[in-house]
Structures are given as C-alpha cells and as structure tokens.
Short mmCIF file of C-alpha atoms in Angstrom, two decimals:
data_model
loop_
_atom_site.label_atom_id
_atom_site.label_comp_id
_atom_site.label_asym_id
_atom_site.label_seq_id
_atom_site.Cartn_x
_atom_site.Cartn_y
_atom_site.Cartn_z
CA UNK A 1 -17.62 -32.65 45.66
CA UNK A 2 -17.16 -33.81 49.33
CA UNK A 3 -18.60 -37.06 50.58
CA UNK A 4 -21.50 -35.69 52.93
CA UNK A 5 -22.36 -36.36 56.41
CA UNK A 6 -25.09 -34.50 58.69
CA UNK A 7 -24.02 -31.39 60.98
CA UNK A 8 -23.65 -32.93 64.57
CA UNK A 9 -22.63 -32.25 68.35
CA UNK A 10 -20.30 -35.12 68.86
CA UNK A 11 -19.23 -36.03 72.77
CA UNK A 12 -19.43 -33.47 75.49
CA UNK A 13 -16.94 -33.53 78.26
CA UNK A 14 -16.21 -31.74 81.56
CA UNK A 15 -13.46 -29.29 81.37
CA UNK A 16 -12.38 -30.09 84.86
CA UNK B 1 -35.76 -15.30 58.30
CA UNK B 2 -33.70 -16.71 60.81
CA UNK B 3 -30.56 -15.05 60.90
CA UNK B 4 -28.61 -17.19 63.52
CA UNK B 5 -25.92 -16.01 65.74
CA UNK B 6 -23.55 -17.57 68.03
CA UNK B 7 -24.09 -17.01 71.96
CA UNK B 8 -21.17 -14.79 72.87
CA UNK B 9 -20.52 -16.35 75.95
CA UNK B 10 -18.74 -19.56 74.31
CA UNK B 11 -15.48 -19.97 73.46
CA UNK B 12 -14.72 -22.00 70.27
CA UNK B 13 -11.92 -22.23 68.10
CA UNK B 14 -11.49 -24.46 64.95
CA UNK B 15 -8.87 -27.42 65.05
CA UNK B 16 -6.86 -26.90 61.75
CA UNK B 17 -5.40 -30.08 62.50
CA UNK B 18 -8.60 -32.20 62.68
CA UNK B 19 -10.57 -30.39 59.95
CA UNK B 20 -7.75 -30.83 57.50
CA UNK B 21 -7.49 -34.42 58.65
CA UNK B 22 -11.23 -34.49 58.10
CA UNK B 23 -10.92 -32.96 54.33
CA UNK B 24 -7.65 -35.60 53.47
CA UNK B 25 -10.19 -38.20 55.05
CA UNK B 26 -12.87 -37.33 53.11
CA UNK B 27 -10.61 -36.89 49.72
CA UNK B 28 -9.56 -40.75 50.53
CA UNK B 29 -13.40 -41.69 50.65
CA UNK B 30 -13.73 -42.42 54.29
CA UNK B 31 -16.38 -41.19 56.64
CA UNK B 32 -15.48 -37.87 58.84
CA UNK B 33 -19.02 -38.09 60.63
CA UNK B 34 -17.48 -38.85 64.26
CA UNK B 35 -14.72 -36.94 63.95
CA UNK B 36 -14.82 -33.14 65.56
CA UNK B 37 -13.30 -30.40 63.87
CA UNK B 38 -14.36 -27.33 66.17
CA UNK B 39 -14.31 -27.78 69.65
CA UNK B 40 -16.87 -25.03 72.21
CA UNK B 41 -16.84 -24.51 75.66
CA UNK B 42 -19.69 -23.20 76.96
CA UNK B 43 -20.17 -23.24 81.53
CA UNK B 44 -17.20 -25.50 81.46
CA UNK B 45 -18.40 -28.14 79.47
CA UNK B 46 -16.70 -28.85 76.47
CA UNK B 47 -18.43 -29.64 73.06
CA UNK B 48 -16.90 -30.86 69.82
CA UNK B 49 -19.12 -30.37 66.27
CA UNK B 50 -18.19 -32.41 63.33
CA UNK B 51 -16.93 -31.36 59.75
CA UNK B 52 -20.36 -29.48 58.57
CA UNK B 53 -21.38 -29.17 61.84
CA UNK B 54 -18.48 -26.82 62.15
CA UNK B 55 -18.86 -25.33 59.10
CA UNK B 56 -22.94 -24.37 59.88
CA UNK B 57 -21.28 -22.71 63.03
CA UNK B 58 -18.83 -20.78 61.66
CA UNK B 59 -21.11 -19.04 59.00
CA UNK B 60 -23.90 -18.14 62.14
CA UNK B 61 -22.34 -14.79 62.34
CA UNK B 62 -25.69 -13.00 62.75
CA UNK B 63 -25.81 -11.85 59.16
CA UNK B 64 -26.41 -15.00 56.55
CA UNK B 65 -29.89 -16.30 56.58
CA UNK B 66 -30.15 -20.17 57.17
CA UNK B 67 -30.61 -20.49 53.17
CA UNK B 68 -27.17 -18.26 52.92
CA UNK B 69 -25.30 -20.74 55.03
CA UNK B 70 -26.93 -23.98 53.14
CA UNK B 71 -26.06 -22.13 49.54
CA UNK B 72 -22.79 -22.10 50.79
CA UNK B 73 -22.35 -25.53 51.60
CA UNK B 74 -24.23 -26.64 48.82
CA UNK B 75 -21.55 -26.17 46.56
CA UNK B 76 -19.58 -28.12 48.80
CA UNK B 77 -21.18 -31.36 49.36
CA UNK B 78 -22.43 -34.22 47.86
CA UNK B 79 -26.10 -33.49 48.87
CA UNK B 80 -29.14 -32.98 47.63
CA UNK B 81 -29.84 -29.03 48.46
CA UNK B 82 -32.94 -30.20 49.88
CA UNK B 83 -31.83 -33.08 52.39
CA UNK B 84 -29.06 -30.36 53.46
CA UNK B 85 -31.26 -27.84 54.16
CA UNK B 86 -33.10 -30.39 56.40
CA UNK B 87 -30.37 -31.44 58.09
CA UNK B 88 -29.17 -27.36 58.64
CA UNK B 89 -32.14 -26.54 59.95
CA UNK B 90 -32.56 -29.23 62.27
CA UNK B 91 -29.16 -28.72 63.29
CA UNK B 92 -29.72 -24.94 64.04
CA UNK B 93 -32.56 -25.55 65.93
CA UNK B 94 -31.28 -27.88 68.48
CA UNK B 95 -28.31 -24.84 68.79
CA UNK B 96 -30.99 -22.25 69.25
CA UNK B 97 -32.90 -24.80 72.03
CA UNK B 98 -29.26 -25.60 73.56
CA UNK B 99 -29.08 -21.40 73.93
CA UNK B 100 -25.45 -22.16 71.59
CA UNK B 101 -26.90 -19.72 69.09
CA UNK B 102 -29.64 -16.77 69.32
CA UNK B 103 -31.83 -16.22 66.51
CA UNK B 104 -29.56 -12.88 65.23
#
C-alpha cells in the first residue's frame, strides 16, 4: 500500500 | 451520481518521468504531496495536479461514478475509504467549480 496524500492543484503558471 | 468528465478544451498529458519519480518516492517513504505528476493547460495557463490528484483526473472519463474512481484508488492507498472519498469529492468539486471537469 502507497503512503497517501490528498488529490491537489499544485502551482499554476503562465504559458507565456 | 456524478459521473465526472474532463472539459475537452484542456490539454493534459501525464509526466511518466515525475509520476514514476513520485511512486520510487513514495516506495522510499517520502512525501510526493508537492510534487506534480500531470501537468493541464487550460486558456494558457498551465496547471500541475499531484500523484492522486492525477490519478482522480485520469479516471474522469465520463463513465466511472465518483465511488468507481475512489474504489479504484482504494486499493491503492493507505487510506481509510472514507477520508478518501472525502478528499475525492472535494477535489472533484473544486474541478467542476474551476469548469476543469463537467458533471458527465
């Protein structure tokens, strides 16, 4: 069994 | 029963490279909850989604019912099926809000 960590959005960054 | 879907309009592709970093990082015991495994790009903003974040996204294909995709990592984790279902839901919600997935 794998160690667990919550479902997240991590960072967001502008393409350009 | 909510049968998410992702929003067309994104592109996304899975980084075999970090998610099997992820999985040895995980095997060694360490923590993987910062580190993003699928990367989106949705109106030229780009997004990365951690280990199970990715793996909730992956299974929104439209067809398996939120309790489908937390079955399916269930058997995966090291979670109570309760807590994860939580956490799923929660997660999928803030996707449907963000317009990243539509309720399939």
């Amino acid at each position: 069994m794998k160690k667990y960590a919550k479902p997240r959005v991590i960072g967001s960054s502008n393409v350009h | 029963m909510k049968k998410p879907l992702r929003n067309q309009e994104i592109v996304w592709r899975i980084e075999k490279r970090r998610q099997s970093e992820a999985l040895d990082a995980l095997e060694a015991g360490r923590d993987v909850d910062e580190l993003g495994t699928v990367t989106l790009i949705q109106a030229g903003v780009m997004h990365q989604l951690n280990l199970v974040g990715g793996m909730v996204w992956e299974r929104c294909d439209g067809h398996r019912t939120v309790e489908d995709i937390v079955d399916d990592l269930a058997g995966e984790f090291d979670v109570e099926r309760g807590v994860l279902k939580n956490d799923v839901e929660i997660f999928i919600n803030d996707l449907l809000q963000k317009g990243w997935l539509t309720d399939g």
